[in-house]
C-alpha positions as MATLAB code, in Angstrom:
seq = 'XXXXXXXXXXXXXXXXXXXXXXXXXXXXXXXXXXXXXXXXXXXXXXXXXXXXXXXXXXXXXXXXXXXXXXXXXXXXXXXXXXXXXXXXXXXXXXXXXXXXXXXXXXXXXXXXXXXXXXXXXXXXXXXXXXXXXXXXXXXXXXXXXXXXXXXXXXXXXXXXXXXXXXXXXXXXXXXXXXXXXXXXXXXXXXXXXXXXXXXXXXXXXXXXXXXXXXXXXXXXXXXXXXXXXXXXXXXXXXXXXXXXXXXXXXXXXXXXXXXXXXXXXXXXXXXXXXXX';
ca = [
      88.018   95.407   93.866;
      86.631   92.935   96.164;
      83.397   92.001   93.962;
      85.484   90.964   91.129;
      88.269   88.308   90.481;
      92.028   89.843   90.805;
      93.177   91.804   87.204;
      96.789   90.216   86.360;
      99.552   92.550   86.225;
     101.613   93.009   83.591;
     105.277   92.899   84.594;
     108.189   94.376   82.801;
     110.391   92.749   80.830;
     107.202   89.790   80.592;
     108.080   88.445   83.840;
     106.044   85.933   85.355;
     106.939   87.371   88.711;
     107.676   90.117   90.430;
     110.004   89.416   93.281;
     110.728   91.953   96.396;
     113.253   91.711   98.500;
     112.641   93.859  101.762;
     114.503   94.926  104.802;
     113.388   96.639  108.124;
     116.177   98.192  109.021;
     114.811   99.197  112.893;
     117.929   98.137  115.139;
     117.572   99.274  118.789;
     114.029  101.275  118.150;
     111.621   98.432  117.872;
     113.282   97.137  121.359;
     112.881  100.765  122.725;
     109.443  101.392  121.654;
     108.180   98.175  122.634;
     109.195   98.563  126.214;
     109.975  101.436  128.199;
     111.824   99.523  130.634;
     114.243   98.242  127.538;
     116.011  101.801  127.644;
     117.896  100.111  131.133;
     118.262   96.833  129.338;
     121.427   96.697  127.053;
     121.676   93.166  126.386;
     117.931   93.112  125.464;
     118.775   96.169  122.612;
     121.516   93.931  121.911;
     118.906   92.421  119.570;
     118.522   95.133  117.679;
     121.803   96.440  117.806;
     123.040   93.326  115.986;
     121.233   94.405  112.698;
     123.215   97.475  112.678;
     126.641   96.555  113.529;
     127.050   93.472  111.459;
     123.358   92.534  109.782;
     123.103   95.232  107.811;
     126.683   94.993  106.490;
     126.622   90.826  105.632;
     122.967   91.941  103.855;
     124.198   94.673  101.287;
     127.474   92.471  100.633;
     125.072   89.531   99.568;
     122.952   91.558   97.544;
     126.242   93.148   95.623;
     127.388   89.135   95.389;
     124.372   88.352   93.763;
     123.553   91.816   91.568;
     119.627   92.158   93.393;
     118.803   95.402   94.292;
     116.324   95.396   97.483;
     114.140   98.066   99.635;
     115.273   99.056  103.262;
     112.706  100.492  105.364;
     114.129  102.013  108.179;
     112.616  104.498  111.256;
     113.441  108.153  111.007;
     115.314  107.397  114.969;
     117.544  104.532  112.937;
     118.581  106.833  110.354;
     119.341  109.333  112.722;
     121.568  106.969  114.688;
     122.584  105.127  112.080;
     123.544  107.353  108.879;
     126.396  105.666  107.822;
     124.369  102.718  106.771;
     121.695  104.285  105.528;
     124.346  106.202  102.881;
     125.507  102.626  102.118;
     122.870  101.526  101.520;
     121.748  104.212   98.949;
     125.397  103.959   97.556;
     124.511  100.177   96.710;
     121.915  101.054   94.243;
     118.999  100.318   97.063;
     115.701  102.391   97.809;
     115.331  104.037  101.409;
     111.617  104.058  102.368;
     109.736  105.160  105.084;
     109.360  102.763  108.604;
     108.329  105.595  110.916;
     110.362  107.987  113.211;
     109.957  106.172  116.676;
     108.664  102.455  115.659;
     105.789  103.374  117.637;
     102.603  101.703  116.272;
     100.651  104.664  114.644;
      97.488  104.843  116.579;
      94.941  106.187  115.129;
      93.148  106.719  118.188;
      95.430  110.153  118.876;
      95.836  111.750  115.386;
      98.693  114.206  116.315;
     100.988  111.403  117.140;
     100.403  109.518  113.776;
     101.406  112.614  111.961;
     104.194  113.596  113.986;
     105.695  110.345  113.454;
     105.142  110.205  109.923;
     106.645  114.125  109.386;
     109.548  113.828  111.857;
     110.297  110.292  110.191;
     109.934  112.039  106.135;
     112.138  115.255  107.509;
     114.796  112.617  109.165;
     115.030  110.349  106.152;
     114.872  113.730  103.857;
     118.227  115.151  105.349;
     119.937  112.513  105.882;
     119.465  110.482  102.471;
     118.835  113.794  100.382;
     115.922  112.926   98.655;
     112.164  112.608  100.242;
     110.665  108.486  100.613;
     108.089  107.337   97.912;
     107.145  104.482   99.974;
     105.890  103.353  103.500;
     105.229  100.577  105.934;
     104.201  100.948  109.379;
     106.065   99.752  112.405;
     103.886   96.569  113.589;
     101.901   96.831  110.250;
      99.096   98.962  112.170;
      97.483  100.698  109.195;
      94.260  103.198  109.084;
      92.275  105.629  107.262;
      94.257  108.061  108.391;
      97.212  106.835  107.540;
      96.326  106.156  103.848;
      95.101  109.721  103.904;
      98.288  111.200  105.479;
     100.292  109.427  103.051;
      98.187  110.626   99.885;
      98.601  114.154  101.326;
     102.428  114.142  101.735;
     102.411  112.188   97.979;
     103.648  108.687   99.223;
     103.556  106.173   96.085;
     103.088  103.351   97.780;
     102.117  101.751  101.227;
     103.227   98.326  102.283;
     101.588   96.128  105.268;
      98.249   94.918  104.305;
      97.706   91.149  104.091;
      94.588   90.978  101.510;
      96.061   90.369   98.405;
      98.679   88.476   95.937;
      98.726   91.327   93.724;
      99.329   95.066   93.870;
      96.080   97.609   94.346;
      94.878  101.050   94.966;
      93.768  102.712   97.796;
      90.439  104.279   97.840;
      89.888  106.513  100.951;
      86.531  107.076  102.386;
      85.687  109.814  100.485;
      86.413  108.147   97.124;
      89.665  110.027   96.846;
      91.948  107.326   95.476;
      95.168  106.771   98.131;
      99.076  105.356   97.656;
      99.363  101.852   95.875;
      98.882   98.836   98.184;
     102.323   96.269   98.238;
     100.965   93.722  100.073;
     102.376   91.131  102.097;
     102.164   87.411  103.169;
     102.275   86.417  106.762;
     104.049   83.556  106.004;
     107.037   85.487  104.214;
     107.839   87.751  107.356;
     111.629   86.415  108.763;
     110.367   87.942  112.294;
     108.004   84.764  112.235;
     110.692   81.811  112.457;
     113.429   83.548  113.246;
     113.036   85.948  116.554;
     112.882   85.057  119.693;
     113.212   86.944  123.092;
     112.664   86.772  126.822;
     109.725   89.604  126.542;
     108.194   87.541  123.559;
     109.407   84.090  123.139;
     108.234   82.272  120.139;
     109.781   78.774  118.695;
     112.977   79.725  115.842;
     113.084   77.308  112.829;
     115.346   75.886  111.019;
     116.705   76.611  107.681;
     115.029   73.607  105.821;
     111.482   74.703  107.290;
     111.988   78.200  106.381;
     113.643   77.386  103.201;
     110.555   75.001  102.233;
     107.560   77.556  103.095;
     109.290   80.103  101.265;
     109.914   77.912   97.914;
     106.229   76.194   98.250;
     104.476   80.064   98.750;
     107.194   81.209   95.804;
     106.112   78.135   93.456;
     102.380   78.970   93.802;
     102.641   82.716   93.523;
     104.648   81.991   90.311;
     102.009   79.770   88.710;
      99.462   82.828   90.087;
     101.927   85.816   87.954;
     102.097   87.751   91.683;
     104.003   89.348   93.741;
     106.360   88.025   96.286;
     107.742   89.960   98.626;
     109.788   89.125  101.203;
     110.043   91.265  104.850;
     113.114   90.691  106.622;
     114.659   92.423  109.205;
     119.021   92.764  109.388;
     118.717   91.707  113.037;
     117.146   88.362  112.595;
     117.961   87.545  108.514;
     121.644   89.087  109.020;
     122.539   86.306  110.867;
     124.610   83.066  109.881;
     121.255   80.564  109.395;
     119.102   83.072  108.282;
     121.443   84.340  105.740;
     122.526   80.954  104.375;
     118.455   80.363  103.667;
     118.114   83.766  101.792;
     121.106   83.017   99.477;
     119.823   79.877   99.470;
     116.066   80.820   98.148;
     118.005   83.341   96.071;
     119.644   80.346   93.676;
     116.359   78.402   93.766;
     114.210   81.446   92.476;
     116.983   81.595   89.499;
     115.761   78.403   88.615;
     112.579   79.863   87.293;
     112.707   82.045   83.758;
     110.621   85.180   84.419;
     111.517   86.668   87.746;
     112.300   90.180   87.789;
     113.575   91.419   90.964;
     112.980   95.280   91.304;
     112.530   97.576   94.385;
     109.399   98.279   95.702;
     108.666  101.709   93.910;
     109.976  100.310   91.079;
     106.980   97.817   91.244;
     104.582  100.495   92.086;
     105.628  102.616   89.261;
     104.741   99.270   87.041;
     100.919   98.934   88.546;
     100.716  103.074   88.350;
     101.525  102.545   84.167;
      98.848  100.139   83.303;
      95.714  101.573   85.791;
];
């Protein structure tokens, strides 16, 4: 793959684009595992909390406003906590994919834990949704060999965190074994980026007309490049007023442009997996 120039994909329906609109759904557990200490600190899980009790909600009554159907991944401890929402969200039409159990960072330096959190977060998601996860991204993105090979063995479609591409690709593992489908993202198209901001890791919040710009300047390019853009948000930053206003906002600019279809992410897979 990398010795040659990137093979075009050939969208349904002859779209230019394929457009993803994704959601980590994590509430209180990225707070939790990022900290120990957070467990005693309510108004720092308050954070997280907020993309549970009302983010979540004002997100799935946009997307029904504006007919898009989207991908929530969400920790196996969220769904646990939080099954109402994740039922909503499946009622909505929307895929359910795998963020891990715990939101702890799968290390590949201890093996049993990067299992463990990928099976406990599979069996969570399993029986509480009803049907097993076809898709994956890692909490904090951390990715590995062993990951890609965990996921082939437990028949993940697709994984979603690496940064080294416009355009959907395959996994090969080290032993030539060919992995889950690569989604991959942009760093500039992560909501966490200019829109989070906390006391344990403080970082400058934008404004909607900044946000709004990068995301219509990356979209414009990508279009005239027939990619993929996919979006990763998160209900407790992009649930809120501002951030909201700017993704219904880039919603009505994207319907400016013939040739976007808007799909979920294993619906996008499924379209690289037909033409390999």
């Amino acid at each position: 793959m990398t010795n040659q120039p990137p093979t075009p994909v050939l969208w349904p329906q002859q779209a230019t684009l394929a457009l993803a609109l994704t959601f980590d759904f994590d509430a209180e557990s990225l707070w939790l595992a990022n900290n120990p200490r957070h467990h005693a600190l309510p108004a720092v899980l308050s954070l997280g909390k907020y993309g549970a009790r009302v983010g979540v909600w004002k997100i799935l009554e946009l997307l029904r406003q504006e007919e898009l159907k989207a991908t929530f991944f969400v920790p196996g401890w969220t769904a646990e906590k939080y099954p109402g929402h994740v039922e909503a969200i499946l009622k909505d039409g929307h895929e359910v994919a795998h963020h891990g159990y715990t939101h702890d960072a799968p290390d590949p330096i201890n093996p049993n834990m990067v299992r463990d959190e990928l099976e406990r977060g599979i069996a969570a998601l399993e029986k509480i949704s009803g049907y097993r996860p076809r898709g994956y991204r890692p909490p904090d993105g951390v990715s590995s060999e062993l990951s890609l090979r965990l996921l082939t063995e437990h028949g993940f479609l697709y994984n979603s965190c690496y940064k080294d591409h416009y355009l959907p690709y395959r996994h090969i593992l080290a032993d030539g074994t060919p992995g889950p489908v690569e989604l991959p993202e942009q760093p500039t198209l992560d909501d966490w980026a200019f829109g989070s901001s906390s006391l344990s890791a403080p970082r400058p919040l934008f404004g909607k007309e900044h946000v709004l710009g990068i995301w219509r300047d990356e979209f414009r390019e990508l279009y005239s490049w027939g990619g993929l853009f996919m979006l990763v948000m998160h209900p407790q930053v992009t649930g809120r007023p501002l951030r909201l206003a700017t993704l219904r906002e880039f919603i009505a600019l994207t319907r400016q442009f013939p040739g976007v279809w808007t799909a979920t992410c294993s619906e996008i897979a499924e379209a690289f997996v037909a033409q390999e």
